[in-house]
């Protein structure tokens, strides 16, 4: 099964309980499922999150770039 992530899923996770520095396991879990092909993100959503001026746009989201849908 393929799951598509929306920007809000990443932003909310990062800004609440699953911040990159607080729970890095969550972000490794996302990367793992992206590597297996079960999680993808539309390119437009990636651009929205990457364009942010906070830690999310410059940190964990960069690691997700290789499984963005073109």
Coordinates of C-alpha atoms in Angstrom, one line a residue:
X1 CA 0.0 0.0 0.0
X2 CA 1.2 3.5 -0.9
X3 CA 0.7 6.4 1.5
X4 CA 1.0 10.0 0.4
X5 CA 2.2 12.6 2.9
X6 CA 0.7 16.1 3.1
X7 CA 2.7 19.0 4.4
X8 CA 0.5 19.3 7.4
X9 CA 1.5 15.8 8.6
X10 CA 5.1 16.8 8.7
X11 CA 4.6 20.3 10.0
X12 CA 2.3 19.2 12.8
X13 CA 4.6 16.3 13.8
X14 CA 7.6 18.5 13.9
X15 CA 5.9 21.4 15.8
X16 CA 4.2 19.2 18.4
X17 CA 5.4 15.9 19.8
X18 CA 7.8 14.6 17.1
X19 CA 10.4 17.4 16.7
X20 CA 13.5 16.3 14.8
X21 CA 15.7 16.8 17.9
X22 CA 13.2 15.4 20.3
X23 CA 12.2 12.2 18.6
X24 CA 14.6 11.4 15.7
X25 CA 13.3 7.8 15.6
X26 CA 10.1 9.1 14.1
X27 CA 12.0 10.7 11.2
X28 CA 14.2 7.6 10.7
X29 CA 10.9 5.6 10.6
X30 CA 9.6 7.9 7.9
X31 CA 12.8 7.6 5.9
X32 CA 12.8 3.8 6.2
X33 CA 9.2 3.6 4.8
X34 CA 10.1 6.0 2.1
X35 CA 13.1 3.8 1.2
X36 CA 10.8 0.8 0.9
X37 CA 8.4 2.7 -1.4
X38 CA 5.4 2.7 0.9
X39 CA 5.5 6.5 1.6
X40 CA 5.8 9.2 -1.0
X41 CA 5.3 12.9 -1.1
X42 CA 4.1 15.0 -4.1
X43 CA 6.8 17.4 -5.3
X44 CA 4.6 20.4 -4.6
X45 CA 4.2 19.3 -1.0
X46 CA 7.9 18.8 -0.6
X47 CA 8.6 22.3 -2.0
X48 CA 6.1 23.8 0.5
X49 CA 7.8 22.2 3.4
X50 CA 11.3 22.7 2.2
X51 CA 10.7 26.4 1.6
X52 CA 10.1 27.0 5.3
X53 CA 12.5 29.0 7.4
X54 CA 12.6 26.7 10.4
X55 CA 14.4 23.6 11.4
X56 CA 12.0 21.3 9.6
X57 CA 12.8 22.9 6.2
X58 CA 16.5 22.6 6.6
X59 CA 16.8 19.4 8.6
X60 CA 14.7 16.2 8.3
X61 CA 12.9 17.2 5.2
X62 CA 16.1 17.3 3.2
X63 CA 16.5 13.6 4.1
X64 CA 13.2 12.9 2.5
X65 CA 14.0 14.4 -0.9
X66 CA 14.9 11.1 -2.5
X67 CA 11.4 9.8 -2.3
X68 CA 9.5 12.8 -3.6
X69 CA 7.1 12.0 -6.5
X70 CA 7.9 13.9 -9.6

